[in-house]
Coordinates of C-alpha atoms in Angstrom, one line a residue:
M36 CA 99.2 84.3 79.8
A37 CA 103.0 84.8 79.7
S38 CA 102.8 87.9 81.7
C39 CA 100.7 86.1 84.3
W40 CA 103.2 83.2 84.5
W41 CA 106.1 85.6 84.8
R42 CA 104.6 87.5 87.7
W43 CA 103.6 84.2 89.4
R44 CA 107.2 82.9 89.2
W45 CA 108.7 86.1 90.6
R46 CA 106.8 86.2 93.8
W47 CA 109.7 84.5 95.6
R48 CA 112.3 87.0 94.9
R49 CA 112.2 89.0 98.1
G50 CA 113.1 92.6 98.3
C51 CA 113.9 92.9 94.5
S52 CA 112.7 95.7 92.3
W53 CA 110.9 93.5 89.8
R54 CA 108.4 92.1 92.5
P55 CA 104.8 92.5 91.3
A56 CA 102.2 94.8 92.9
A57 CA 99.6 93.5 95.3
R58 CA 96.4 92.0 93.9
S59 CA 94.2 94.6 92.4
P60 CA 91.3 95.9 94.5
G61 CA 87.8 94.6 93.8
P62 CA 85.3 96.5 91.6
N63 CA 83.6 97.9 94.7
S64 CA 86.8 99.5 96.1
A65 CA 86.8 103.3 96.2
D66 CA 90.5 103.4 95.3
H67 CA 90.0 101.2 92.2
A68 CA 89.7 104.0 89.7
A69 CA 92.6 105.9 91.2
L70 CA 94.9 103.0 91.1
S71 CA 93.9 101.7 87.6
A72 CA 96.1 104.0 85.5
P73 CA 99.3 103.3 87.4
R74 CA 98.5 99.6 87.4
A75 CA 98.0 99.6 83.8
A76 CA 101.3 101.4 83.3
A77 CA 103.1 98.9 85.4
A78 CA 101.5 96.0 83.6
A79 CA 102.6 97.3 80.2
A80 CA 106.2 97.7 81.7
T81 CA 106.0 94.1 82.8
T82 CA 104.8 92.9 79.5
V83 CA 107.7 94.7 77.7
A84 CA 110.2 93.3 80.2
V85 CA 108.8 89.8 79.7
A86 CA 109.0 90.1 75.9
R87 CA 112.5 91.4 76.0
A88 CA 113.6 88.6 78.3
Q89 CA 111.9 85.9 76.2
M90 CA 113.3 87.3 72.9
S91 CA 116.9 87.4 74.4
Y92 CA 116.4 83.9 75.6
C93 CA 115.1 82.6 72.2
N94 CA 118.1 84.2 70.5
L95 CA 120.4 82.7 73.2
M96 CA 119.0 79.1 72.9
K97 CA 119.2 79.2 69.0
S98 CA 122.8 79.9 69.3
L99 CA 123.4 77.4 72.0
T100 CA 121.4 74.5 70.5
S101 CA 123.3 74.9 67.2
A102 CA 126.7 74.9 68.9
F103 CA 125.8 72.2 71.5
P104 CA 122.8 70.2 70.2
N105 CA 123.1 67.5 72.8
M106 CA 124.3 69.2 75.9
Y107 CA 122.0 72.4 75.9
R108 CA 118.7 71.3 74.6
V109 CA 116.1 72.9 76.8
S110 CA 112.4 72.3 76.0
W111 CA 109.8 75.0 75.8
L112 CA 107.7 75.6 78.7
H113 CA 104.7 73.1 79.1
H114 CA 101.3 74.1 80.3
T115 CA 102.1 72.9 83.8
T116 CA 104.6 75.1 85.6
L117 CA 107.0 73.9 88.3
G118 CA 104.6 74.9 91.0
A119 CA 102.0 72.5 89.7
Y120 CA 104.3 69.6 90.5
S121 CA 104.7 70.7 94.1
C122 CA 101.8 68.7 95.6
S123 CA 101.8 67.3 99.1
K124 CA 101.0 63.8 97.9
T125 CA 102.1 61.5 95.1
Q126 CA 99.6 59.8 92.8
S127 CA 99.9 56.8 95.1
G128 CA 98.7 58.8 98.0
E129 CA 102.0 58.7 99.9
K130 CA 102.9 61.9 101.8
Y131 CA 106.4 63.1 101.6
S132 CA 108.3 65.5 103.8
D133 CA 111.1 68.1 103.5
P134 CA 113.6 66.6 100.9
F135 CA 116.5 67.1 103.2
K136 CA 114.8 65.2 106.1
L137 CA 113.8 62.5 103.6
G138 CA 117.4 62.2 102.4
W139 CA 119.0 62.2 105.7
R140 CA 117.4 58.9 106.5
D141 CA 120.1 57.2 104.4
L142 CA 122.8 59.6 105.3
K143 CA 123.1 59.3 109.0
G144 CA 126.8 59.3 110.0
L145 CA 127.7 60.7 106.6
Y146 CA 130.6 62.8 107.7
E147 CA 131.9 60.3 110.3
D148 CA 132.1 57.7 107.4
I149 CA 133.9 60.2 105.2
R150 CA 136.4 60.9 108.0
K151 CA 136.9 57.1 108.3
E152 CA 137.8 57.1 104.6
L153 CA 140.4 59.7 105.3
F154 CA 142.2 57.7 107.9
I155 CA 145.6 59.4 108.1
S156 CA 148.4 59.1 110.6
T157 CA 149.8 62.7 110.1
A158 CA 147.9 64.9 112.5
E159 CA 148.3 68.1 110.3
L160 CA 147.3 66.4 107.0
K161 CA 144.3 64.8 108.8
E162 CA 143.1 68.0 110.2
M163 CA 143.4 69.8 106.8
S164 CA 141.5 67.0 105.0
E165 CA 138.7 66.9 107.5
Y166 CA 138.4 70.7 107.7
Y167 CA 135.2 71.0 105.5
F168 CA 133.7 67.8 106.6
D169 CA 132.3 69.4 109.9
G170 CA 128.7 68.4 109.3
K171 CA 127.5 72.0 109.1
G172 CA 126.6 71.9 105.4
K173 CA 123.3 70.9 103.9
A174 CA 125.0 68.1 102.0
F175 CA 123.1 69.0 98.9
R176 CA 124.8 66.6 96.5
P177 CA 124.5 63.5 98.8
I178 CA 120.8 64.3 99.4
I179 CA 120.1 64.3 95.6
V180 CA 122.1 61.1 95.2
V181 CA 120.2 59.0 97.9
L182 CA 116.9 60.4 96.8
M183 CA 117.7 59.5 93.2
A184 CA 118.8 56.0 94.3
R185 CA 115.5 55.4 96.1
A186 CA 113.4 56.9 93.2
C187 CA 115.2 54.5 90.6
N188 CA 114.9 51.4 92.9
I189 CA 111.2 52.1 93.5
H190 CA 110.7 52.7 89.7
H191 CA 112.5 49.5 88.8
N192 CA 111.2 46.8 91.3
N193 CA 109.4 48.9 94.1
S194 CA 112.4 48.3 96.3
R195 CA 112.4 50.8 99.3
N196 CA 116.0 50.3 100.3
V197 CA 119.2 52.1 99.3
Q198 CA 122.0 49.8 98.5
A199 CA 125.3 50.1 100.4
S200 CA 127.0 50.8 97.1
Q201 CA 124.5 53.6 96.2
R202 CA 125.1 55.2 99.6
A203 CA 128.8 55.1 98.9
I204 CA 128.3 57.1 95.8
A205 CA 126.8 59.9 97.9
L206 CA 129.9 59.8 100.1
I207 CA 132.3 59.8 97.1
A208 CA 130.2 62.7 95.4
E209 CA 130.7 64.8 98.6
M210 CA 134.4 64.0 98.7
I211 CA 135.1 64.9 95.1
H212 CA 133.0 68.1 95.5
T213 CA 135.0 69.1 98.7
A214 CA 138.4 68.3 96.9
S215 CA 137.4 70.6 94.1
L216 CA 136.6 73.4 96.6
V217 CA 140.0 73.1 98.2
H218 CA 141.7 73.2 94.8
D219 CA 139.5 76.0 93.7
D220 CA 140.3 78.1 96.7
V221 CA 144.0 77.8 95.8
I222 CA 143.5 78.8 92.2
D223 CA 141.3 81.7 93.2
D224 CA 143.4 82.7 96.3
A225 CA 140.2 82.7 98.2
S226 CA 140.2 83.7 101.9
S227 CA 136.8 82.4 103.1
R228 CA 134.6 79.5 102.4
R229 CA 131.3 78.5 104.2
G230 CA 131.8 81.4 106.7
K231 CA 135.3 80.4 107.7
H232 CA 138.9 80.8 106.7
T233 CA 140.0 78.5 103.7
V234 CA 142.4 75.8 103.9
N235 CA 145.0 77.6 101.8
K236 CA 144.8 80.6 104.1
I237 CA 145.4 78.7 107.2
W238 CA 148.0 76.1 106.1
G239 CA 149.3 77.6 102.8
E240 CA 148.7 76.9 99.1
K241 CA 151.1 74.0 98.8
K242 CA 149.7 72.0 101.7
A243 CA 146.2 72.8 100.5
V244 CA 146.8 71.3 97.1
L245 CA 148.1 68.1 98.7
A246 CA 145.0 68.0 101.0
G247 CA 142.7 68.2 98.0
D248 CA 144.8 65.5 96.3
L249 CA 144.4 63.3 99.3
I250 CA 140.6 63.7 99.4
L251 CA 140.4 62.7 95.8
S252 CA 142.6 59.7 96.2
A253 CA 140.4 58.5 99.2
A254 CA 137.3 59.0 97.1
S255 CA 138.9 56.9 94.3
I256 CA 139.8 54.1 96.7
A257 CA 136.2 54.1 97.9
L258 CA 135.0 54.1 94.3
A259 CA 137.1 51.0 93.4
R260 CA 135.7 49.1 96.3
I261 CA 132.3 49.3 94.6
G262 CA 133.7 47.1 92.0
N263 CA 131.5 48.2 89.1
T264 CA 133.5 49.1 86.1
T265 CA 130.6 51.2 84.6
V266 CA 130.2 53.3 87.7
I267 CA 134.0 53.7 88.0
S268 CA 134.0 55.0 84.4
I269 CA 131.0 57.4 85.0
L270 CA 132.6 59.0 88.0
T271 CA 136.0 59.1 86.5
Q272 CA 134.4 61.4 83.9
V273 CA 133.6 63.8 86.7
I274 CA 137.2 64.4 87.6
E275 CA 138.2 65.0 84.0
D276 CA 135.2 67.4 83.6
L277 CA 136.4 69.3 86.7
V278 CA 139.8 69.8 85.2
R279 CA 138.5 70.8 81.8
G280 CA 136.0 73.2 83.4
E281 CA 138.8 75.0 85.2
F282 CA 140.7 75.4 82.0
L283 CA 137.5 76.8 80.4
Q284 CA 137.3 79.2 83.2
L285 CA 140.8 80.5 82.5
G286 CA 139.9 81.4 79.0
S287 CA 137.3 83.6 77.3
K288 CA 135.6 84.1 73.9
E289 CA 135.3 87.3 71.9
N290 CA 132.2 86.5 70.0
E291 CA 129.1 87.1 72.1
N292 CA 127.2 83.8 71.3
E293 CA 130.4 81.7 71.6
R294 CA 131.0 83.4 74.9
F295 CA 127.7 82.3 76.4
A296 CA 128.1 78.7 75.2
H297 CA 131.5 78.8 76.6
Y298 CA 130.1 79.9 80.0
L299 CA 127.5 77.2 80.0
E300 CA 129.9 74.4 79.0
K301 CA 132.2 75.6 81.9
T302 CA 129.2 75.6 84.2
F303 CA 128.3 72.0 83.3
K304 CA 131.8 70.7 83.7
K305 CA 132.7 72.4 87.0
T306 CA 129.3 72.0 88.8
A307 CA 126.7 69.9 87.0
S308 CA 128.7 67.0 85.8
L309 CA 129.2 65.9 89.4
I310 CA 125.5 65.8 90.1
A311 CA 124.5 64.4 86.7
N312 CA 127.0 61.5 86.8
S313 CA 126.4 60.7 90.4
C314 CA 122.7 60.4 89.7
K315 CA 123.5 58.3 86.7
A316 CA 125.8 56.0 88.8
V317 CA 123.2 55.1 91.4
S318 CA 120.6 54.5 88.7
V319 CA 123.0 52.1 87.1
L320 CA 123.5 50.3 90.5
G321 CA 119.7 50.0 91.0
C322 CA 118.2 49.6 87.7
P323 CA 119.3 47.9 84.4
D324 CA 117.2 50.1 82.1
P325 CA 119.3 52.7 80.0
A326 CA 116.3 55.0 79.8
V327 CA 116.3 55.3 83.6
H328 CA 120.0 56.0 83.5
E329 CA 119.3 58.9 81.0
I330 CA 116.5 60.3 83.1
A331 CA 118.7 60.4 86.2
Y332 CA 121.5 62.0 84.3
Q333 CA 119.4 64.7 82.7
Y334 CA 117.8 65.5 85.9
G335 CA 121.1 65.9 87.6
K336 CA 122.6 68.0 84.7
N337 CA 119.7 70.4 84.6
V338 CA 119.4 70.9 88.3
G339 CA 123.2 71.3 88.5
I340 CA 123.3 74.0 85.8
A341 CA 120.4 75.8 87.4
F342 CA 122.1 75.6 90.9
Q343 CA 125.3 77.4 89.4
L344 CA 123.1 80.0 87.6
I345 CA 121.4 80.9 90.9
D346 CA 124.8 81.0 92.4
D347 CA 126.0 83.5 90.0
V348 CA 122.8 85.5 90.6
L349 CA 123.5 85.5 94.3
D350 CA 127.0 86.9 93.8
F351 CA 125.2 90.1 92.8
T352 CA 122.1 90.1 95.0
S353 CA 123.1 88.5 98.3
C354 CA 125.4 89.7 101.1
S355 CA 128.7 88.3 102.2
D356 CA 127.2 86.9 105.5
Q357 CA 124.5 85.0 103.7
M358 CA 126.9 83.5 101.1
G359 CA 129.7 82.7 103.5
K360 CA 132.2 84.2 101.0
P361 CA 132.7 87.6 99.6
T362 CA 130.2 88.8 97.0
S363 CA 131.3 90.2 93.5
A364 CA 133.9 87.6 93.8
D365 CA 133.5 86.4 90.2
L366 CA 134.1 89.9 88.9
K367 CA 137.3 90.3 91.0
L368 CA 138.5 87.0 89.5
G369 CA 137.9 88.4 86.1
L370 CA 134.9 86.1 85.4
A371 CA 131.9 87.0 83.2
T372 CA 129.0 85.0 84.5
G373 CA 125.3 84.9 83.3
P374 CA 124.2 88.2 84.8
V375 CA 127.2 90.0 83.2
L376 CA 126.8 88.4 79.8
F377 CA 123.0 89.3 79.7
A378 CA 123.8 92.8 81.0
C379 CA 126.3 93.1 78.1
Q380 CA 123.3 92.9 75.6
Q381 CA 122.1 96.2 77.1
F382 CA 125.5 97.8 77.8
P383 CA 127.8 96.8 74.9
E384 CA 130.6 98.9 76.6
M385 CA 131.0 96.0 79.0
N386 CA 132.6 93.9 76.1
A387 CA 136.0 95.6 76.6
M388 CA 135.9 95.0 80.3
I389 CA 135.1 91.4 79.7
M390 CA 137.9 90.9 77.3
R391 CA 140.5 92.4 79.8
R392 CA 138.8 90.3 82.6
F393 CA 137.9 93.5 84.7
S394 CA 141.5 94.2 85.3
S395 CA 141.5 98.0 85.0
P396 CA 140.9 100.3 88.0
G397 CA 137.1 100.7 88.5
D398 CA 136.1 97.9 86.2
V399 CA 134.6 95.8 89.0
D400 CA 132.4 98.5 90.3
R401 CA 131.3 99.7 87.0
A402 CA 130.4 96.2 85.8
R403 CA 128.5 95.5 89.0
Q404 CA 126.4 98.8 88.5
Y405 CA 125.7 97.8 84.8
V406 CA 124.5 94.4 86.0
L407 CA 122.2 95.9 88.6
Q408 CA 120.8 98.5 86.2
S409 CA 120.2 95.8 83.5
D410 CA 117.9 92.9 83.5
G411 CA 120.9 90.5 83.7
V412 CA 119.8 89.1 87.1
Q413 CA 116.2 88.5 85.9
Q414 CA 117.3 86.9 82.7
T415 CA 119.8 84.6 84.4
T416 CA 117.1 83.6 86.9
Y417 CA 114.6 83.0 84.1
L418 CA 117.2 80.7 82.4
A419 CA 117.7 78.8 85.7
Q420 CA 113.8 78.2 85.8
R421 CA 113.9 76.8 82.4
Y422 CA 116.7 74.3 83.4
C423 CA 114.7 73.4 86.5
H424 CA 111.5 72.9 84.5
E425 CA 113.4 70.5 82.3
A426 CA 114.8 68.7 85.3
V427 CA 111.2 68.3 86.5
R428 CA 110.0 67.0 83.2
E429 CA 112.7 64.4 83.2
I430 CA 112.2 63.0 86.7
S431 CA 108.4 63.0 86.3
K432 CA 108.9 60.2 83.9
L433 CA 109.7 57.8 86.9
R434 CA 107.1 56.0 88.8
P435 CA 105.4 58.2 91.6
S436 CA 107.2 57.9 94.9
P437 CA 107.9 60.3 97.9
E438 CA 111.6 60.4 96.7
R439 CA 110.5 61.5 93.3
E440 CA 108.3 64.2 94.6
A441 CA 111.2 65.3 96.9
L442 CA 113.5 65.6 93.8
I443 CA 110.9 67.8 92.2
Q444 CA 110.7 69.9 95.3
L445 CA 114.4 70.3 95.3
S446 CA 114.4 71.8 91.9
E447 CA 112.2 74.7 93.4
I448 CA 114.6 74.9 96.5
V449 CA 117.4 75.5 94.0
L450 CA 115.6 78.5 92.6
T451 CA 114.5 80.1 95.8
R452 CA 117.7 79.7 97.9
D453 CA 119.4 82.8 99.2
K454 CA 122.9 81.3 100.0

């Protein structure tokens, strides 16, 4: 059964070497006998790969749950897979559409409203601050926030409206995220982002830092206007986590188990904390039940970690044009992400490269080849699947609604995206 589940889940990985073979011919096929031997060999190889991935995953989760019992608890796979949740109707019979279309109902004028928050008299600073708010992104975080707001409101009192304060959280989340991108690009000396030059490359590092600070200050003012001290505290935690996550990224661990826990903690703080706490904030505004707040937080946390895990996979499997930024960027920055850490289990010689942060000539190319020769990409994707399954398990505790089903669908979109 594990082998069947594994093959079912890998169908979406286009063009990858671990893609399963086509369905076996029927018993009346003339080619059936000729194909049965290689098919059996392929099945045996798949079983071995699955067993190795699951064993590595089990060992990893034992070390993580002992080190971080509250943050990295991932439940075992239930009998129902992610795909089983992706039905076209909720239990109440209501149809739902593409989650992005559903979310954009409450986000019309999103970027115009953000630019209003950034009302600045200095022309250059205004242009810098508005540079990424061009409306060309998918607004992944605001979409999750407004969908979560509606799902929680419906769960609480069947309210079909998003409160103005909840929509404001979506704007604030996008502003905090964008400010972090501006600052990250300065730290990483990045030259491209979303398919265009970065702020620091156009205006310089000093001005880019100030532009990021300005966006954060505008987000803080918008947050203060909401007037809810609990929500202010929740979203203030995000900014602290972003800073702590950046510090974690600057360091590394010598012990292999500690290294992976270090990586996942950094991933939570730099990526997932914003999604988790934004989801929690809108749940607090829409529902007084602490259990709902925890559901919203856990959904956001697990989807956020999975999102970054897939991002780390795409750094090895996607091309620069798809990503809108150079690939193998993490290796060039000296960062050991999930695919590298898993590959290290098969190629221990990578340990020395990790500790010197791939700084010696040829390290980046060799490390990339080791990753592609190993099952590091597959195991990282498998780990992302587990986080997404946990997200689905949590959000499924809410009352059925189109928004709840859209959030479930978003967890699959996180896994199948290619940029």
